[in-house]
Coordinates of C-alpha atoms and ligand atoms in Angstrom, one line a residue:
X1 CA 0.0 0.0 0.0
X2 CA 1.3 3.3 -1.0
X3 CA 2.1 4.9 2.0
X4 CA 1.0 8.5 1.1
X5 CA -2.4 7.1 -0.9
X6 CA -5.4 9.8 -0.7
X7 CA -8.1 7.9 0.5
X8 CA -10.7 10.9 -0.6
X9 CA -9.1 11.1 -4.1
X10 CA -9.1 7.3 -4.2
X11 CA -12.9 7.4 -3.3
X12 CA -13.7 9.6 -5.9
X13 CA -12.1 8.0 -8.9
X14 CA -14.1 4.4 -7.9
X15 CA -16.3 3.1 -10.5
X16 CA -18.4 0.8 -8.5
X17 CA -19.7 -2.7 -10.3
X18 CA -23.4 -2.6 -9.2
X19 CA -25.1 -5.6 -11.1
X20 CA -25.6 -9.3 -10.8
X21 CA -23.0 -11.5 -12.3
X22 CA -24.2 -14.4 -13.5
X23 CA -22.6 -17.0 -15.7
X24 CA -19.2 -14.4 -16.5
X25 CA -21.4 -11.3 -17.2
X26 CA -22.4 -8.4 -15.6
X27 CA -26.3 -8.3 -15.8
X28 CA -29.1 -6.1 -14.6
X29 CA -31.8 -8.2 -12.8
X30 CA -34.6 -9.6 -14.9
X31 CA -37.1 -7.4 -13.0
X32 CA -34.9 -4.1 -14.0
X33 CA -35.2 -3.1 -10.1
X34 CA -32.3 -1.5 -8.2
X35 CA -32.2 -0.9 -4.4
X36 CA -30.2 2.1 -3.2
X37 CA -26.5 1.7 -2.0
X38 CA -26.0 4.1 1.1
X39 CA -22.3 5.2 2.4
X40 CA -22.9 5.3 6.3
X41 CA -19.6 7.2 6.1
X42 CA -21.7 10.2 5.2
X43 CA -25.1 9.2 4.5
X44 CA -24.4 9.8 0.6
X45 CA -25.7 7.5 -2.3
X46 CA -22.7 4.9 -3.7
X47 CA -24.8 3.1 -6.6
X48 CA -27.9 1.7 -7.7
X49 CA -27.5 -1.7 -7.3
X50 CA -29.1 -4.9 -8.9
X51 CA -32.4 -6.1 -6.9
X52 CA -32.2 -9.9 -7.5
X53 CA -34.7 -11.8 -7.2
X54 CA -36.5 -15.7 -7.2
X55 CA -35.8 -15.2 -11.3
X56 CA -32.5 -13.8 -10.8
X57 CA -31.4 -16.8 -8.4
X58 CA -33.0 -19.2 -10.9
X59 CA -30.9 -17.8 -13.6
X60 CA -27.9 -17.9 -11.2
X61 CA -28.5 -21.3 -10.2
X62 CA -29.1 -22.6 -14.1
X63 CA -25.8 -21.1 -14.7
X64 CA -23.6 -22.7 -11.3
X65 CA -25.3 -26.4 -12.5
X66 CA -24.2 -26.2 -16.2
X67 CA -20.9 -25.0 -15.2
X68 CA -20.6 -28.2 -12.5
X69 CA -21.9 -30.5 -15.3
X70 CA -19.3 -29.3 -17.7
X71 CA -16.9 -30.3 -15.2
X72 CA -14.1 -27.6 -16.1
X73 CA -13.7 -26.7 -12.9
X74 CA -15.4 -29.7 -10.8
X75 CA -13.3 -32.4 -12.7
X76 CA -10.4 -30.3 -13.4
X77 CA -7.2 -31.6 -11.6
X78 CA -6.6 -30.5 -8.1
X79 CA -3.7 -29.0 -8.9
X80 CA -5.3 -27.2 -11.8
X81 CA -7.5 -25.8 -9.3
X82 CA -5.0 -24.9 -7.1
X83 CA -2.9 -22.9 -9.9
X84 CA -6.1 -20.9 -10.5
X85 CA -6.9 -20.1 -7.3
X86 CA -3.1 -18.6 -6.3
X87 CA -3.9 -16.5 -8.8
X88 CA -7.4 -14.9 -7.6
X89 CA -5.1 -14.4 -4.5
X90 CA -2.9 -12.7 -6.2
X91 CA -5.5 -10.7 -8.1
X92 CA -7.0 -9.5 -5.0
X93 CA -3.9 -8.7 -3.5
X94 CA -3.1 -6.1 -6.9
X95 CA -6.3 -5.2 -6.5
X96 CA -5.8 -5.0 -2.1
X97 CA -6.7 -0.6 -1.9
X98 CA -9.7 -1.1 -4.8
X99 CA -11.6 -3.3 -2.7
X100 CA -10.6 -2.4 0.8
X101 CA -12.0 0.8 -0.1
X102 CA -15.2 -0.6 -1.3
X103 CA -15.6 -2.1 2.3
X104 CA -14.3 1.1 3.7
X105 CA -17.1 3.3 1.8
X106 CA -20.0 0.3 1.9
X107 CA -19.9 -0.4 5.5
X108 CA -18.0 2.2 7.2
X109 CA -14.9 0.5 8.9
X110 CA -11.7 2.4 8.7
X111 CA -9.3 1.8 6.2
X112 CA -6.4 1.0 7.9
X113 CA -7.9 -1.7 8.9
X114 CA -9.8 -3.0 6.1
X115 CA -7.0 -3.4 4.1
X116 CA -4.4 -4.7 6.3
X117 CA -6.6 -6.8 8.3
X118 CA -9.9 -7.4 6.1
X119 CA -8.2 -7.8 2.3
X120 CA -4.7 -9.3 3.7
X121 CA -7.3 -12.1 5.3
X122 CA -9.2 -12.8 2.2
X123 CA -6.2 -13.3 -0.3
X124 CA -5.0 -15.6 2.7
X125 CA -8.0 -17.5 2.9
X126 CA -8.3 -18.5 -1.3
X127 CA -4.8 -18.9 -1.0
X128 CA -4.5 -21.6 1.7
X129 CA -7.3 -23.6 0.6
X130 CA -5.5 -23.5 -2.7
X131 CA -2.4 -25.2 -1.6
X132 CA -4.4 -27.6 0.6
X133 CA -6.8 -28.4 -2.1
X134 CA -4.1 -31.0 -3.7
X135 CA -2.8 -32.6 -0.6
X136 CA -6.2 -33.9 0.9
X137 CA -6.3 -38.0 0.4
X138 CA -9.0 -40.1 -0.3
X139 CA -9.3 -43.4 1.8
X140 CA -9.1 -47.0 1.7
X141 CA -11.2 -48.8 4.1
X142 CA -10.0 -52.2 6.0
X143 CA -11.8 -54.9 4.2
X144 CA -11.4 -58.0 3.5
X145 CA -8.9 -59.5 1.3
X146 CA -11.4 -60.0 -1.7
X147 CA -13.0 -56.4 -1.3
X148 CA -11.9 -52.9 -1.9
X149 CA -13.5 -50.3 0.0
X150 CA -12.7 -46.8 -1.4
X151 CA -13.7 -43.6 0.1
X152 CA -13.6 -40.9 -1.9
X153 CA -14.4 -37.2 -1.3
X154 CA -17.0 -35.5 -3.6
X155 CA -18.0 -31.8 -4.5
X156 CA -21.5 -31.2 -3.5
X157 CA -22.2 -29.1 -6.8
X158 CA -23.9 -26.1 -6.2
X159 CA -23.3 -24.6 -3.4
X160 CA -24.8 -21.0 -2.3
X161 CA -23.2 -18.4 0.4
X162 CA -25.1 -15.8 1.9
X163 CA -23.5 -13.7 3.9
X164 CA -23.7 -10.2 6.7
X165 CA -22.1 -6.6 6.2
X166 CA -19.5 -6.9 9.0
X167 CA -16.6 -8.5 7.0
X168 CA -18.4 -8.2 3.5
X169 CA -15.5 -10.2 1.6
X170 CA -14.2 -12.0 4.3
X171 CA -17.5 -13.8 5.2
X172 CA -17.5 -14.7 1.7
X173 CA -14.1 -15.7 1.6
X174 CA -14.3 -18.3 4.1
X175 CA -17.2 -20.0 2.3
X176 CA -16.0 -19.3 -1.6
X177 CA -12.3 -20.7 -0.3
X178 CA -13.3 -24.2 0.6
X179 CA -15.7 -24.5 -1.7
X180 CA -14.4 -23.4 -4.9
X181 CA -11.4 -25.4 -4.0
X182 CA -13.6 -28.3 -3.9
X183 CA -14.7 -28.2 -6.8
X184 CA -18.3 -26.2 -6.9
X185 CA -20.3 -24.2 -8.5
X186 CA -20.7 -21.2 -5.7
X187 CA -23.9 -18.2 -5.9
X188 CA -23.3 -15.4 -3.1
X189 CA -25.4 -13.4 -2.0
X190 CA -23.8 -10.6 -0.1
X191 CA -25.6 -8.3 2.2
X192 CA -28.1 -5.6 1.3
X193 CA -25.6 -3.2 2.5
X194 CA -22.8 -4.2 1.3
X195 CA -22.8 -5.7 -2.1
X196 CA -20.0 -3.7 -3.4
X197 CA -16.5 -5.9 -3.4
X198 CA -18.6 -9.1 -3.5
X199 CA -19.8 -7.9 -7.2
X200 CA -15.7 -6.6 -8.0
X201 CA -14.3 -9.5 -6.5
X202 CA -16.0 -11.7 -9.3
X203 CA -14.6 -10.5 -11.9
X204 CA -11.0 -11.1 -10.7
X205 CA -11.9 -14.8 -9.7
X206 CA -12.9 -14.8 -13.5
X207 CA -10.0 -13.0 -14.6
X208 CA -8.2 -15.4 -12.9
X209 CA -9.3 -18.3 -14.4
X210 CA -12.5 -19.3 -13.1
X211 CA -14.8 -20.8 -15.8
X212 CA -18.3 -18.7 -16.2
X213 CA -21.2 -19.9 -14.3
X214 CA -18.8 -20.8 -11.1
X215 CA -18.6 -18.2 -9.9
X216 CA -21.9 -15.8 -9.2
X217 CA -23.4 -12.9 -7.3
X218 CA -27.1 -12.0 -6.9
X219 CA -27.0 -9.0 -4.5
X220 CA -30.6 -8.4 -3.9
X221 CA -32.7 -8.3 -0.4
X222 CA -32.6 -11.3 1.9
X223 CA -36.6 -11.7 1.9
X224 CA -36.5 -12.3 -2.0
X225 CA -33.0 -12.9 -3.0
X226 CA -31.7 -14.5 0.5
X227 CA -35.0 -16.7 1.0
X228 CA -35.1 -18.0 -3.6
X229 CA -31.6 -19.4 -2.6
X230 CA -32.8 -20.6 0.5
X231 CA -36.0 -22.6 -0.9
X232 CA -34.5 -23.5 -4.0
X233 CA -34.9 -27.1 -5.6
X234 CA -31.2 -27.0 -7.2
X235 CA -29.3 -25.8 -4.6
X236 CA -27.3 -28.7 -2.6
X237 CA -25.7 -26.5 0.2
X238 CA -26.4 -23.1 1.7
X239 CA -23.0 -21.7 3.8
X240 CA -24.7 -19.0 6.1
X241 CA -23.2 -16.4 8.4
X242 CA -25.9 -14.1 10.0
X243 CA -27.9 -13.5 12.9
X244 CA -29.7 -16.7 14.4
X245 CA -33.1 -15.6 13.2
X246 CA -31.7 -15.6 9.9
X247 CA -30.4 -18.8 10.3
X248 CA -33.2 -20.7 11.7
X249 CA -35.0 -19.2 8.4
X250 CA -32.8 -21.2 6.6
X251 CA -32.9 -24.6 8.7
X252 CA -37.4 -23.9 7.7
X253 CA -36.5 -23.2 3.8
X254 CA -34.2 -26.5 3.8
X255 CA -37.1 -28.5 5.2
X256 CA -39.5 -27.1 3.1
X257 CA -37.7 -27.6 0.0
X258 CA -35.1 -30.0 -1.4
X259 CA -33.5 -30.7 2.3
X260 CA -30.4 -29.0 1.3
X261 CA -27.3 -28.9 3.6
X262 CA -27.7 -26.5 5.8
X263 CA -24.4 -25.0 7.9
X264 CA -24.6 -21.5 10.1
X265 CA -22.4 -19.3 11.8
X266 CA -24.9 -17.3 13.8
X267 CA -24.7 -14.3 16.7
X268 CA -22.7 -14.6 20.0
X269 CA -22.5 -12.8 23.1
X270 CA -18.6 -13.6 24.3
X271 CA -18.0 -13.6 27.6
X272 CA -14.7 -12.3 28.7
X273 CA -13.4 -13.6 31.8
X274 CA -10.8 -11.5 33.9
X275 CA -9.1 -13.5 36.8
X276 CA -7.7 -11.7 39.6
X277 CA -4.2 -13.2 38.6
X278 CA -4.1 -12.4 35.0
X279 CA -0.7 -11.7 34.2
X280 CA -0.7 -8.4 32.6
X281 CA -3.8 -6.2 33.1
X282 CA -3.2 -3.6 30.6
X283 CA -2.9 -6.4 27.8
X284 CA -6.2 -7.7 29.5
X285 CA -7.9 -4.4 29.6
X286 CA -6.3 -3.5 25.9
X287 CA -8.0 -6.5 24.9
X288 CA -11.3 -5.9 26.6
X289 CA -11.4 -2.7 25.1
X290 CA -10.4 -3.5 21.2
X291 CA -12.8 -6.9 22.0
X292 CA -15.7 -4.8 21.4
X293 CA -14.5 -1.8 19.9
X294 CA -13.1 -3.2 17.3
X295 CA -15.2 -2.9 13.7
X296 CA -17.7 -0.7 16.1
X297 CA -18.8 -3.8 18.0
X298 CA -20.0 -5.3 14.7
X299 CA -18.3 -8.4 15.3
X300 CA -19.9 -11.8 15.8
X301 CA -17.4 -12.9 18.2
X302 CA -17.0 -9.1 20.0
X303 CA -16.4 -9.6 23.6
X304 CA -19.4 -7.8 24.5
X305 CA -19.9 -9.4 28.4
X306 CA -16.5 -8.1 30.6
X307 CA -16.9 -10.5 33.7
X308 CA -14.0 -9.5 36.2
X309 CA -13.4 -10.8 39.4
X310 CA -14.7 -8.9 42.1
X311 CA -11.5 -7.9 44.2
X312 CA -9.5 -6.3 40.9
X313 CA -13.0 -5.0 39.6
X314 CA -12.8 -1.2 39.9
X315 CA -9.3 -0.8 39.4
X316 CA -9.7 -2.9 35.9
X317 CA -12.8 -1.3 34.5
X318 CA -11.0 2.0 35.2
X319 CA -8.2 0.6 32.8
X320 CA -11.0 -0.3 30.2
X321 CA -12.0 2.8 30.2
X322 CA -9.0 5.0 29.3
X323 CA -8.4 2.1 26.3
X324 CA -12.1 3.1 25.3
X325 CA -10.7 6.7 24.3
X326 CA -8.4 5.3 21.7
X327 CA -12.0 4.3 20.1
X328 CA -13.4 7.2 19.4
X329 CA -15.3 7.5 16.0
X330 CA -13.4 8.9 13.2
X331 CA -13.0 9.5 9.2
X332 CA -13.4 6.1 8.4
X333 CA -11.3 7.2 5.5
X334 CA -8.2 8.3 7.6
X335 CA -5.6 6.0 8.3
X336 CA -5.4 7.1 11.7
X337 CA -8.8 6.0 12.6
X338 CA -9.4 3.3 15.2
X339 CA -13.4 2.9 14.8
X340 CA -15.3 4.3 11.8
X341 CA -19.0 4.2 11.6
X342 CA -22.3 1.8 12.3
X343 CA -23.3 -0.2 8.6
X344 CA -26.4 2.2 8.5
X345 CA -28.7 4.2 10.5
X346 CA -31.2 1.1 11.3
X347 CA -28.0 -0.6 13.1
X348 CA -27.1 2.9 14.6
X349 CA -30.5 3.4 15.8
X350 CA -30.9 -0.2 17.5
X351 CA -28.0 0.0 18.9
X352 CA -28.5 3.4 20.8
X353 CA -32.0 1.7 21.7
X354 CA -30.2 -1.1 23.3
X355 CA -28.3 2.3 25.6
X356 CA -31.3 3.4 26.5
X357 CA -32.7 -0.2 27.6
X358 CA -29.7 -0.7 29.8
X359 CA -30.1 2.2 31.6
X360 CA -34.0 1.3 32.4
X361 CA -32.7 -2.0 33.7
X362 CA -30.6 -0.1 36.1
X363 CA -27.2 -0.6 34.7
X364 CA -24.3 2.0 35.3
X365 CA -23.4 4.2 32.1
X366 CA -19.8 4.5 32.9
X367 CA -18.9 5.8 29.4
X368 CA -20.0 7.2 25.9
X369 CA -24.0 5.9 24.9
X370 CA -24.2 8.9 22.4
X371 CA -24.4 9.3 18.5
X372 CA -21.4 11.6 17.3
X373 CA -20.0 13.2 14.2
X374 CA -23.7 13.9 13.3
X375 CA -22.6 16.9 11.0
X376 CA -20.8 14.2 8.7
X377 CA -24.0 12.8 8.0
X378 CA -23.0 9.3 8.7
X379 CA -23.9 7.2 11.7
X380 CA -21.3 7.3 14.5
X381 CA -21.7 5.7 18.0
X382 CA -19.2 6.3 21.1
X383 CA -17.7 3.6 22.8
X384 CA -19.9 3.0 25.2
X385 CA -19.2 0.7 29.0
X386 CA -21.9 0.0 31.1
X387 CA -21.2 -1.3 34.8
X388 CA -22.7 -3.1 37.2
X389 CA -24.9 -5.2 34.8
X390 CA -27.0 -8.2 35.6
X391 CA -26.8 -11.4 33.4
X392 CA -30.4 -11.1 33.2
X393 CA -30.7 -7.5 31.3
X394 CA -31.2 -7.3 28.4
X395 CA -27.8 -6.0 27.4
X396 CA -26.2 -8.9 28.9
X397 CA -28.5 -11.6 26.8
X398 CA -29.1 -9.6 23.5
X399 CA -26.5 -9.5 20.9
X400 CA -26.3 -5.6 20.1
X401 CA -24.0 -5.6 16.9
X402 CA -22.7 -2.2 18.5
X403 CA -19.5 -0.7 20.9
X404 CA -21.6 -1.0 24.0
X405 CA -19.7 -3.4 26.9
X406 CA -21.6 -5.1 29.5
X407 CA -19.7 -5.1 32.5
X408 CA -20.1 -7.8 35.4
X409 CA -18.4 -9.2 38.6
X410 CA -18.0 -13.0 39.6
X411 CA -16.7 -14.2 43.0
X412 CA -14.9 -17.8 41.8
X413 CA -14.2 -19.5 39.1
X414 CA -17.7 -21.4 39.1
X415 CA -19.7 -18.1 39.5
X416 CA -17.5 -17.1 36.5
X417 CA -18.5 -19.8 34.2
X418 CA -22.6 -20.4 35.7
X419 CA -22.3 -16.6 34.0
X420 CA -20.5 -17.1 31.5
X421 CA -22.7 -20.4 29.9
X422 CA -25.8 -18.7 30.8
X423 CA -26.5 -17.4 27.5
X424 CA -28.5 -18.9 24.3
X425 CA -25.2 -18.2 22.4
X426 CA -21.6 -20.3 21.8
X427 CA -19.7 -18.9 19.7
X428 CA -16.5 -17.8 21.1
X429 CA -15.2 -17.0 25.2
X430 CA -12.2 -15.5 26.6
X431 CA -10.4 -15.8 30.0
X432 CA -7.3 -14.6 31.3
X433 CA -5.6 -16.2 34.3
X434 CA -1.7 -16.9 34.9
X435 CA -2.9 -20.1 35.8
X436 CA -2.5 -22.8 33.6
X437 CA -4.8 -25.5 34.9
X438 CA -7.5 -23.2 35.8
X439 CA -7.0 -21.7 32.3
X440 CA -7.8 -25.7 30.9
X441 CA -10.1 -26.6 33.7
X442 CA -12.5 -23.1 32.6
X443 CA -11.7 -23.8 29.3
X444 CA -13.4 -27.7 29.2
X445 CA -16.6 -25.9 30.8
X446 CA -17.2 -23.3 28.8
X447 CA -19.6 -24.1 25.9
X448 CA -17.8 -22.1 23.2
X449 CA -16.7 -23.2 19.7
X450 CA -13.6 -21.6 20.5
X451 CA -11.8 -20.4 24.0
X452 CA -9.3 -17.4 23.6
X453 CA -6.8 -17.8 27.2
X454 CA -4.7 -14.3 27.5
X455 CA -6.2 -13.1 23.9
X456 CA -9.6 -12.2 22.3
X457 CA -9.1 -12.8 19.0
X458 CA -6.1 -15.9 18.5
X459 CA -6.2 -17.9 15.5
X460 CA -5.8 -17.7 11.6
X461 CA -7.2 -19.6 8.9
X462 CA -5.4 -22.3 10.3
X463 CA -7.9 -23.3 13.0
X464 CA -11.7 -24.0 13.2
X465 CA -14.7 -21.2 13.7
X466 CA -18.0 -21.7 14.3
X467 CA -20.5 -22.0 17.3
X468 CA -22.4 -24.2 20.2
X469 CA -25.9 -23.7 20.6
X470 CA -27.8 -21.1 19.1
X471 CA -24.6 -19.5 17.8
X472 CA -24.7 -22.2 15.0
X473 CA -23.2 -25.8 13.2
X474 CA -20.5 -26.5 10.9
X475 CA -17.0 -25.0 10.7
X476 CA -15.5 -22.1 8.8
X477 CA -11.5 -21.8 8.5
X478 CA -9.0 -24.9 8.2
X479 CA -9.3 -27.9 6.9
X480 CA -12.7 -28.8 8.2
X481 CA -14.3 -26.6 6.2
X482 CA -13.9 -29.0 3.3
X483 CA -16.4 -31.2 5.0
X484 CA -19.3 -28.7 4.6
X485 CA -18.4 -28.3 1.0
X486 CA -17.9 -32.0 -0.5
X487 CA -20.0 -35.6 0.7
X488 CA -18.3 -38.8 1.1
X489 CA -18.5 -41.7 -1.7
X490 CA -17.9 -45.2 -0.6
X491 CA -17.5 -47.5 -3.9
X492 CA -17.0 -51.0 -2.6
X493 CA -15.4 -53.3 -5.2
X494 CA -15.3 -57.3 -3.9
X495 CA -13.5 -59.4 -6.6
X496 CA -12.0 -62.9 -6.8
Ligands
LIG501 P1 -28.8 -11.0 8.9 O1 -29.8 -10.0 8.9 O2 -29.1 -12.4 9.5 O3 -28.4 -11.2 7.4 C1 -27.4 -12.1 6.9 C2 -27.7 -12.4 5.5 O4 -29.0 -13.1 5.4 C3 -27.8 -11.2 4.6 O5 -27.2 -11.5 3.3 C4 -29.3 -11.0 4.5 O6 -29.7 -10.3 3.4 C5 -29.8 -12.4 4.5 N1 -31.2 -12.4 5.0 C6 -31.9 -11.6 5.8 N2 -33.1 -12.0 5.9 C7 -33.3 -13.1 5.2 C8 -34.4 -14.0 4.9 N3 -35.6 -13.7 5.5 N4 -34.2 -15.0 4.1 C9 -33.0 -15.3 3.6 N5 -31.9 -14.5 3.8 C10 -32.1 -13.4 4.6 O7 -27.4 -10.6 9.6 P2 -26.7 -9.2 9.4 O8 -27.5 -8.1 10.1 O9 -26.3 -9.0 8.0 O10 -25.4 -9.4 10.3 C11 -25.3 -9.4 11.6 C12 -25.5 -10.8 12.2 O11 -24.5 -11.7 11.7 C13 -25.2 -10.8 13.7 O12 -26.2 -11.5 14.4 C14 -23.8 -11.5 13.8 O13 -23.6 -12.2 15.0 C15 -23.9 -12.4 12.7 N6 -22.5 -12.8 12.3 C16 -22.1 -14.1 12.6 C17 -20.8 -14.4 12.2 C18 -20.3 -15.8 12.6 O14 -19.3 -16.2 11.9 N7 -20.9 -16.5 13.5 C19 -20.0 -13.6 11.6 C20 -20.4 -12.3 11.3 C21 -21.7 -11.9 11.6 P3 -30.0 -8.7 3.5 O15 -28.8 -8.0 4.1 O16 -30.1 -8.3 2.1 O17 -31.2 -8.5 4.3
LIG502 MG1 -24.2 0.3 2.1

């Protein structure tokens, strides 16, 4: 990244891809309806993008099945694959400001960190699945002398993503990774608002290489576009990351139609637990603090419930709270910017109504609660802490999508987890201790798909993501994604 590069200028000179693309073109929808692309930056209209809809998807899906019958990309080597898909990563890499700054201007996060964090993480994820895509062995069961018992690993065939605003392309990646690797046919579907490096991203994966039809996108509303996929006859597999409601949609559209494969990456409410010993309390409070700051709170796995042990409370939460100032909104286009804006004013305004709930309940307002940077014309929220809460208020049990903390105080270790489990959510829990078996012993009780110990974010590509409970099934990242994107063939040969 050019160190001196003009975000502004950059903005300006943007020629946004704003249709479907279906089968290697760029199309309008059948319908010839467009839905308004907002900035929350400043409120301002991006583009007129593409309304898919059940034709749209249908068109979509036509296209992904031919493609997967042709078998140019299906029954293409490994290898072959493998080749093609180093060089989408390296397309997206060249093309690393471009789309960061799609996310940047569709979503509002700051740019810094969309393109050294969000970009860096996608051209990671196409490119690790890429090189494992040709070591991954079939098996050989143990039969008998006169039988051969193969097991082989198939692509489903047409597979469909739909994905949230928070991490447009990265949410995407982690489905389109795998399962392009595999060997399918993929149709995203990227959020309503933000559709924008989803629809540029295609074209690189077919200037890369990728035959037409294996690669589409129907950006168009959830309740038409989102729900066609959902309920359609030709889809195998539907990747989802969303909220839970969304996702139990999903579980009622599989049923209902062709029982397609159903895998979802849902909300969370992490807890994050602070033991009296914890080594270092300003890393502790440092992560507390960029736990839920972070991407405004907009984070699935955001550490939104602080539980801290009673005797180091005060002293800790006062420690949160001068990280919290490091937070405060910004240009989402200037590099120096830690948090940028909410996705849209809907999201802004729920989550200043969650603010105003928490203080009904009788929780503390230690810090922020207030929309800022109004004059911009975007939709800015201040970090906000709240102390003394109550695992039964509402801001300790709802998932708020936002930079408001709940903060709590446990008396032992059991009081610590009884809190932490007490939630409809798994996705993801932190503790920090100097202890190592109390870090394992917490660890094993804590229903979370994953446990960060003295961290609230550990873990790459390289290790598995997804949720207990209502937080979701199946597994983004490493190399069991593969299993949500191929079926097992067992061809049993006895001879002699
Ligand atoms: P959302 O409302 O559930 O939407 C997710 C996707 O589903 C969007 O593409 C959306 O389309 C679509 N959709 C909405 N209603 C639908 C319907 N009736 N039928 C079919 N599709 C539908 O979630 P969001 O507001 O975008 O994102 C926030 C949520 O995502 C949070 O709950 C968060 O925890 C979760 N999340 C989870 C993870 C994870 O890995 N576990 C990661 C990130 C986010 P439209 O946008 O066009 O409506
Ligand atoms: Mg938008």
């Amino acid at each position: 990244m050019a160190a001196a590069l003009n975000w502004h200028e950059q903005a300006k000179a943007l020629d946004f891809r704003s249709q479907a693309f279906i089968g290697g073109k760029y199309v309008p929808a059948a319908s010839g309806e467009t839905f308004e692309n907002i900035s929350p930056i400043d409120g301002k209209l991006l583009a007129r993008v593409a309304a898919c809809d059940k034709e749209d998807v249908d068109r979509a899906v036509k296209a992904a099945r031919t493609a997967f019958n042709k078998g140019a990309w299906a029954d293409a080597p490994p290898k072959q694959r493998k080749r093609t898909l180093q060089k989408f990563a390296d397309l997206i890499i060249k093309h690393a400001d471009e789309l960061a700054l799609l996310e940047t201007l569709d979503m509002g996060k700051p740019i810094g960190f969309a393109r050294s964090i969000d970009i860096n993480a996608v051209a990671e994820t196409v490119r690790w699945y890429a090189e494992a895509i040709d070591k991954i062995y079939d098996e050989i069961a143990p039969t008998p002398k006169n039988a051969l018992g193969m097991i082989t690993r198939e692509p489903l065939g047409v597979v469909a993503a739909v994905v949230p605003w928070n991490f447009p392309l990265l949410m995407a990646a982690w489905k389109f990774g795998p399962a392009l690797a595999a060997g399918n046919s993929l149709i995203l579907k990227p959020a309503e608002q933000s559709p924008l490096s989803a629809l540029r991203v295609a074209e690189l994966a077919a200037e890369a290489g990728i035959p037409e039809g294996v690669f589409n996108v129907v950006p168009g509303y959830g309740e038409t576009a989102g729900q066609a996929i959902g309920r359609h006859m030709d889809v195998d597999a539907v990747a989802f990351t969303g909220s839970t409601e969304v996702g139990k949609f999903f579980l009622k559209y599989s049923g209902e139609s062709n029982m397609k494969a159903v895998s979802l990456e849902c909300g969370g409410k992490t807890p994050n637990i602070v033991f009296a010993d914890t080594p270092n309390l300003d890393a502790a409070a440092q992560g507390a603090a960029s736990g839920i700051f972070f991407n405004s709170g907009q984070v699935c796995v955001a550490a939104s419930r602080l539980l801290v042990e009673e005797s180091i409370h005060d002293a800790f939460v006062e420690k949160v709270k001068a990280m919290a100032n490091i937070f405060q909104p910004g240009d989402p286009l200037d590099t120096k910017t830690m948090m940028g804006s909410m996705v849209d004013k809907t999201q802004m305004d729920r989550v200043l109504s969650y603010v105003e709930k928490g203080k009904k309940d009788g929780a503390s307002l230690a810090v922020g609660g207030r929309q800022v940077r109004e004059s911009s014309g975007g939709y800015y929220i201040e970090p906000t802490i709240f102390d003394g809460v109550a695992n039964d208020m509402t801001i300790a049990r709802e998932e708020i999508f936002g930079p408001v903390l709940a903060t709590l105080s446990f008396k032992d270790t059991d009081e610590a987890v009884k809190i932490a489990n007490d939630s409809i959510y798994g996705l993801q829990a932190c503790l920090w201790t100097n202890d190592l078996s109390k870090a394992l012993k917490v660890s094993r009780a804590l229903r979370a798909g994953t446990v960060n110990v003295n961290n609230v974010d550990g873990g790459g590509i390289e290790v598995p993501f997804g949720g207990y409970k209502q937080s979701g099934f199946g597994r983004d990242k490493s190399l069991h994604a593969i299993d949500k994107y191929t079926q097992l063939k067992t061809t049993y040969i006895t001879f002699g």
